[in-house]
Amino acid sequence: MTLGHEFCGTVERVGDEARAVKVGDFVSAEMHVNCGHCHQCRLGQAHICQNLRIIGIDQDGAFAEFVKIPASNIWKLDAAIPEHYGAILDPLGNAVHTVLAGPVAGQKVLVTGCGPIGLMAIAVAKACGSSTVFATETNDKRRAMAKKMGADVVLNPAAEDAVGKILAETNGTGVDALLEMSGNPTAIQQGFKSLRAGGRASLLGIPTENVPLDLVNDVIFKGATVQGIYGRRMYETWVQMTALLKAGRLNLEPLFGERASLDKFESAFTLLQGGLAGKILLYPNGLPR
Amino acid sequence: MTLGHEFCGTVERVGDEARAVKVGDFVSAEMHVNCGHCHQCRLGQAHICQNLRIIGIDQDGAFAEFVKIPASNIWKLDAAIPEHYGAILDPLGNAVHTVLAGPVAGQKVLVTGCGPIGLMAIAVAKACGSSTVFATETNDKRRAMAKKMGADVVLNPAAEDAVGKILAETNGTGVDALLEMSGNPTAIQQGFKSLRAGGRASLLGIPTENVPLDLVNDVIFKGATVQGIYGRRMYETWVQMTALLKAGRLNLEPLFGERASLDKFESAFTLLQGGLAGKILLYPNGLPR
Amino acid sequence: MTLGHEFCGTVERVGDEARAVKVGDFVSAEMHVNCGHCHQCRLGQAHICQNLRIIGIDQDGAFAEFVKIPASNIWKLDAAIPEHYGAILDPLGNAVHTVLAGPVAGQKVLVTGCGPIGLMAIAVAKACGSSTVFATETNDKRRAMAKKMGADVVLNPAAEDAVGKILAETNGTGVDALLEMSGNPTAIQQGFKSLRAGGRASLLGIPTENVPLDLVNDVIFKGATVQGIYGRRMYETWVQMTALLKAGRLNLEPLFGERASLDKFESAFTLLQGGLAGKILLYPNGLPR
Amino acid sequence: MTLGHEFCGTVERVGDEARAVKVGDFVSAEMHVNCGHCHQCRLGQAHICQNLRIIGIDQDGAFAEFVKIPASNIWKLDAAIPEHYGAILDPLGNAVHTVLAGPVAGQKVLVTGCGPIGLMAIAVAKACGSSTVFATETNDKRRAMAKKMGADVVLNPAAEDAVGKILAETNGTGVDALLEMSGNPTAIQQGFKSLRAGGRASLLGIPTENVPLDLVNDVIFKGATVQGIYGRRMYETWVQMTALLKAGRLNLEPLFGERASLDKFESAFTLLQGGLAGKILLYPNGLPR
């Protein structure tokens, strides 16, 4: 099977019934394909379809020369959005989905984990009126990046008492929202300890094992709301993301590092494995201009 | 300190500023006393006030001959509501708070744990349009009571594959809402396994230890919403509960077992320790009529 | 063009891609056909699609011997639901959409106008935990029917001071929710006067002219929420409606009047024009059994 | 009676029970005083209390040398917020209440009427992630101010086809949210015509007469949500407003015009009557510094 989970490119052929897509359109796509008839699809929760198939995982993906995508999943890129943003809409969608899963205007927010999606979440939260964005991250480069993306308070939980500092900065109350982007059990637990009573915890990061939660103190007595976040809402998230990008409300330039011709992909992958926080743009037809 | 966490009785004296309460009123009371000025109080989340004090736990309670309660916490009992219902409004409020913390009309609901609050939750869910109420409980008497309260499917997780049966009865989809009333780690885990993707889990039961949750499969990939439920919303829950009772929508009679004069309290307590699901009414001035 | 806006019947042929529908299925259908790619469709608001087409109005409808309906719009009827209920799912969906557009459990509700959809709304509201259902209607037969459907207080606004009585019955507060089913300007105005501050008004009835609203007193100072209700949510409403019917929570039998063979349609139409509140069932292949 | 509906100043005396307020605190106040025991107060809707009294209208107000305000209504001003912002929290609260009564992140918003509250709403909407803010206003100075406050498209409905332009700029779809700040019947009607199907209309402006609404096309068929907005939510709005101000997310400086000693109040009032959009600061003890 051909891998390749994210996609942007130009439409080469369209089926008969695809009235909103034209050959030559520059497009991205939601690579989660829903069945359309299960309980969740009927309830407007297509992103958690019971028969979900993921292009690039469950079927041939975008690393081939051509990829076949249902017309309904195609997302036309607005001309006002810089072309290279087309390459990061999938993870940006994760970030937008997470941030906008609850109130954010005037809210104190904690982002645990500053990989690319965490960094994007910082920018989205600030653009949407968050009053204070806290971020925790053990990697130095990523912490520096978090500052660039607009985080107000950036903490290294390996070196300092992150929970204590967050509580101190919030008069002992804690943050209104936890946006969990790391999947790290310790980060998750610290996130919950930093959350105020009545707050919301939106969990996107994927732990690799069971996480022992202090349900009584961190969820029940707190009257907290915990949300599992998966994929992107189809297609509310795409609408919101496009609107924010088109309006120039999200400056994601710090995220883009190297740009290289696709044939240089090996050195790019080596860079990424070094824990780089940003994104490397690979151009199939050589670098632009 | 005098214990006594729940209260109904007659008002003997009122302070100057208590305009809505009169001497002689037959009343119940919210025994959680909020501070009125913390972050949560200002946000309309008084039930999770940072400075919450509980009458009967943090200060003298209702087992004394008189109890002092802030006027704002007094809840006048409508004459249309049977007097003995006044004795169970605190736990009934827990049940109403839990059931109405999310959609219930036309929803499939699972109540895990059929103690008094779980039993009340069954009645509330049915009264509010739940299409199917599943209940799990290991105690035989309580399962019998669950049936009486209106549960459609009652399962004994100690003797049968409760999760498997719930999934089978829901076409493999799972229930729309989990109402967790047991605090039992196994019940919590089974509850999450029985929950559909996109469902809500409202947790009221209080586990006595950390609960290892399969966050990835049970919350994140499922796009589930988990809610900690504490106390009663002040006073939305009281308004809802009163309206349902006054309209005769809740038949809680099966819950009331023995009635005894207060001086017989010892035999009553012995009965309760035997795992009885219902409530025993004690009358301070002897049995009525 | 062939008329016929509502449909239930048996599937005769299915297209290649229609995986969830089989020949021989007994089905109903959402007769509003959405485009799938406009702003509203992308936001999960297909019922207000910008390019909505209605079968039986914008294209050939169900009064022909065969009707062509997109597979996505087909709704399979559960075997547990009485067959003749299949004939009224479209208006029942209007009622369910209206009632469940806001909270209803423990709420005082006013239904203005007791035509078939208003009558259904009464049953739905009661099934979903409404504490008191008020209904207003000038037609005697319909008022009698409203009582049968479960309305607690039925008023004739042509003969009595309906607003005054509703306010008196609610301690001067007014109802929590107005479900407007008449389209009559006077009923709309009286509905708003009967609504409590902070209540919701869900408008389904279609006035034939501009309605002068006292926006200041009835909406703004009241902090009211007014909702326009159109069609059925696709397909949340169908899921909810099916769940309520399957659970036997809605007794709509009083609505069904005459049953006749389709060739007797003329006398049926004459009956309807006389202001009958209920529904007449016409059988194309003669009366059952 | 002494007028004076808005207040900021220093606390001179506190009652015994006022634990969160101290003599010498620099404070503002919610001047709407709720009863605490009516249906709305019990439901957390104190801003539409049935027994609401307004200081400066129903009882002696802030134009006296001292004003008596319930401790619960006092709002302590954070030291991080510029002192002169204390003088405009009441109308800013109206703006925040209106903007945050529904989603705003990534939303296209129309503000009809650019008096002080409309101008503030523009700033709040931009700070909270609105992608495009349209504003309509017939007064030239106010339109210029709207631009300064961050409106993307400012239109003069007396001189151009505002509805047509808004529809053209939104691909014929209309705006996601109407924030009605004028109370002008024509502006209200144009606002509704500019609203997309499924959008929300939040009405704060107070018309002086009944407004004939095209309920069918503007509300019902559109599936629109209309919200009456009154006062400020007590005290969610104050929390949100403070958070936004403290974080420096709202630049309201363009709103502040002249500053004068209180004894020059007459010339200030003359300026205001000339249709000035901004606010004039009057200092009781002479100009600062």
Coordinates of N, CA and C in Angstrom, one line a residue, chain C residues 136-223:
Chain C
T136 N -53.0 26.3 23.0 CA -54.0 27.2 22.6 C -54.5 26.8 21.2
E137 N -55.8 26.9 21.0 CA -56.4 26.6 19.7 C -57.9 27.1 19.7
T138 N -58.3 27.6 18.6 CA -59.7 28.1 18.5 C -60.7 27.0 18.1
N139 N -60.2 26.0 17.3 CA -61.1 25.0 16.8 C -61.5 23.9 17.9
D140 N -62.8 23.7 18.1 CA -63.2 22.9 19.2 C -62.7 21.4 19.2
K141 N -62.7 20.8 17.9 CA -62.3 19.5 17.8 C -60.8 19.3 18.1
R142 N -60.1 20.3 17.6 CA -58.6 20.2 17.9 C -58.3 20.4 19.4
R143 N -59.1 21.3 20.0 CA -58.8 21.4 21.5 C -59.1 20.1 22.2
A144 N -60.2 19.4 21.8 CA -60.5 18.1 22.4 C -59.3 17.1 22.1
M145 N -58.8 17.2 20.9 CA -57.7 16.3 20.5 C -56.4 16.6 21.4
A146 N -56.2 17.9 21.6 CA -55.0 18.3 22.4 C -55.1 17.7 23.8
K147 N -56.2 17.6 24.3 CA -56.4 17.0 25.6 C -56.0 15.5 25.5
K148 N -56.5 14.9 24.5 CA -56.2 13.4 24.3 C -54.7 13.2 24.1
M149 N -54.0 14.1 23.5 CA -52.6 14.0 23.3 C -51.7 14.2 24.5
G150 N -52.4 14.7 25.6 CA -51.7 14.9 26.8 C -51.5 16.3 27.3
A151 N -52.0 17.3 26.6 CA -51.9 18.7 27.1 C -52.5 18.8 28.4
D152 N -51.8 19.6 29.3 CA -52.3 19.7 30.7 C -53.4 20.8 30.8
V153 N -53.2 21.9 30.0 CA -54.1 23.0 30.1 C -54.3 23.4 28.6
V154 N -55.6 23.4 28.2 CA -56.0 23.7 26.8 C -56.9 24.9 26.8
L155 N -56.5 25.9 26.1 CA -57.2 27.2 26.1 C -57.7 27.6 24.7
N156 N -58.8 28.3 24.7 CA -59.4 28.9 23.5 C -59.2 30.4 23.5
P157 N -58.2 30.8 22.8 CA -57.8 32.3 22.8 C -58.9 33.2 22.2
A158 N -59.9 32.6 21.5 CA -61.0 33.4 21.0 C -62.0 33.6 22.0
A159 N -62.0 32.8 23.1 CA -63.1 32.9 24.1 C -62.6 33.3 25.5
E160 N -61.3 33.2 25.7 CA -60.8 33.5 27.0 C -59.5 34.2 26.9
D161 N -59.0 34.8 28.0 CA -57.8 35.5 28.1 C -56.6 34.5 28.3
A162 N -56.2 33.9 27.2 CA -55.2 32.8 27.2 C -53.9 33.3 27.9
V163 N -53.4 34.5 27.5 CA -52.1 35.0 28.1 C -52.3 35.1 29.6
G164 N -53.4 35.7 30.0 CA -53.6 36.0 31.4 C -53.7 34.6 32.2
K165 N -54.3 33.6 31.6 CA -54.4 32.4 32.3 C -53.1 31.7 32.4
I166 N -52.3 31.8 31.3 CA -51.0 31.1 31.4 C -50.1 31.8 32.4
L167 N -50.1 33.1 32.4 CA -49.3 33.8 33.4 C -49.8 33.5 34.9
A168 N -51.1 33.4 35.0 CA -51.6 33.1 36.4 C -51.2 31.7 36.8
E169 N -51.2 30.7 35.9 CA -50.8 29.3 36.2 C -49.3 29.2 36.4
T170 N -48.5 30.2 36.1 CA -47.1 30.1 36.2 C -46.6 31.2 37.2
N171 N -47.4 31.6 38.1 CA -47.0 32.6 39.1 C -46.6 33.9 38.5
G172 N -47.1 34.2 37.3 CA -46.7 35.4 36.7 C -45.4 35.3 35.9
T173 N -44.8 34.2 35.9 CA -43.5 34.0 35.3 C -43.6 33.8 33.8
G174 N -44.5 33.0 33.3 CA -44.6 32.6 31.9 C -44.0 31.3 31.7
V175 N -44.2 30.8 30.5 CA -43.7 29.4 30.1 C -42.2 29.5 29.8
D176 N -41.5 28.4 29.9 CA -40.1 28.3 29.5 C -39.9 28.2 28.0
A177 N -40.9 27.6 27.3 CA -40.7 27.5 25.9 C -42.0 27.7 25.2
L178 N -41.9 28.4 24.1 CA -43.1 28.6 23.2 C -42.8 27.8 21.9
L179 N -43.7 26.9 21.6 CA -43.6 26.1 20.4 C -44.7 26.6 19.5
E180 N -44.3 27.4 18.5 CA -45.4 28.1 17.7 C -45.6 27.3 16.4
M181 N -46.9 26.8 16.3 CA -47.3 25.9 15.3 C -48.4 26.4 14.4
S182 N -48.8 27.7 14.6 CA -50.0 28.2 13.9 C -49.7 29.1 12.7
G183 N -48.6 29.8 12.8 CA -48.4 30.9 11.8 C -49.3 32.0 11.9
N184 N -50.2 32.0 12.9 CA -51.1 33.1 13.1 C -50.5 34.3 13.8
P185 N -50.5 35.5 13.3 CA -49.9 36.6 13.9 C -50.3 36.9 15.4
T186 N -51.6 36.7 15.6 CA -52.1 36.9 17.0 C -51.6 35.9 17.9
A187 N -51.6 34.6 17.4 CA -51.1 33.5 18.3 C -49.6 33.8 18.6
I188 N -48.8 34.2 17.5 CA -47.4 34.5 17.7 C -47.2 35.5 18.8
Q189 N -48.0 36.6 18.7 CA -47.8 37.7 19.7 C -48.2 37.2 21.1
Q190 N -49.3 36.5 21.2 CA -49.7 36.0 22.5 C -48.7 35.0 23.0
G191 N -48.1 34.2 22.1 CA -47.1 33.3 22.6 C -45.9 34.0 23.2
F192 N -45.5 35.1 22.6 CA -44.4 35.9 23.1 C -44.7 36.5 24.4
K193 N -46.0 37.0 24.6 CA -46.4 37.6 25.8 C -46.5 36.5 27.0
S194 N -46.6 35.3 26.6 CA -46.7 34.2 27.6 C -45.4 33.6 27.9
L195 N -44.3 34.1 27.2 CA -43.0 33.5 27.4 C -42.3 34.1 28.6
R196 N -41.6 33.4 29.4 CA -40.9 34.0 30.5 C -39.6 34.6 30.0
A197 N -39.1 35.6 30.8 CA -37.8 36.1 30.5 C -36.7 35.0 30.5
G198 N -35.9 35.0 29.5 CA -34.9 33.9 29.4 C -35.4 32.7 28.7
G199 N -36.7 32.7 28.3 CA -37.2 31.5 27.6 C -36.8 31.4 26.1
R200 N -37.3 30.3 25.5 CA -37.1 30.2 24.1 C -38.4 30.1 23.3
A201 N -38.4 30.7 22.1 CA -39.5 30.6 21.2 C -39.1 29.9 20.0
S202 N -39.6 28.7 19.7 CA -39.3 28.0 18.5 C -40.4 28.1 17.5
L203 N -40.1 28.7 16.4 CA -41.2 29.1 15.5 C -41.2 28.1 14.3
L204 N -42.3 27.4 14.1 CA -42.4 26.5 12.9 C -43.5 26.9 12.0
G205 N -44.6 27.4 12.6 CA -45.7 27.9 11.8 C -45.3 29.0 10.9
I206 N -46.0 29.1 9.7 CA -45.6 30.0 8.7 C -46.6 31.1 8.5
P207 N -46.3 32.3 9.0 CA -47.3 33.4 8.8 C -47.3 33.8 7.3
T208 N -48.4 34.3 6.9 CA -48.6 34.7 5.5 C -48.3 36.2 5.3
E209 N -47.9 36.9 6.3 CA -47.6 38.3 6.2 C -46.5 38.7 7.2
N210 N -46.0 39.9 7.1 CA -45.1 40.4 8.2 C -45.8 40.4 9.5
V211 N -45.0 40.1 10.6 CA -45.6 40.1 11.9 C -45.0 41.2 12.7
P212 N -45.7 42.2 13.2 CA -45.1 43.3 14.0 C -44.8 42.7 15.4
L213 N -43.6 42.7 15.7 CA -43.2 42.1 17.0 C -42.7 43.2 17.9
D214 N -43.1 43.1 19.2 CA -42.7 44.0 20.2 C -41.3 43.6 20.7
L215 N -40.3 43.8 19.8 CA -39.0 43.2 20.0 C -38.4 43.7 21.4
V216 N -38.7 44.9 21.8 CA -38.1 45.4 23.0 C -38.6 44.6 24.2
N217 N -39.9 44.5 24.4 CA -40.4 43.8 25.6 C -40.4 42.3 25.5
D218 N -40.6 41.8 24.2 CA -40.8 40.4 24.1 C -39.5 39.6 23.8
V219 N -38.5 40.3 23.3 CA -37.3 39.6 23.0 C -36.1 40.2 23.7
I220 N -35.9 41.5 23.6 CA -34.6 42.1 24.1 C -34.6 42.1 25.6
F221 N -35.6 42.9 26.2 CA -35.5 43.0 27.7 C -35.7 41.6 28.3
K222 N -36.4 40.7 27.6 CA -36.6 39.4 28.1 C -35.4 38.5 28.0
G223 N -34.4 38.9 27.2 CA -33.3 38.0 27.0 C -33.8 36.7 26.4

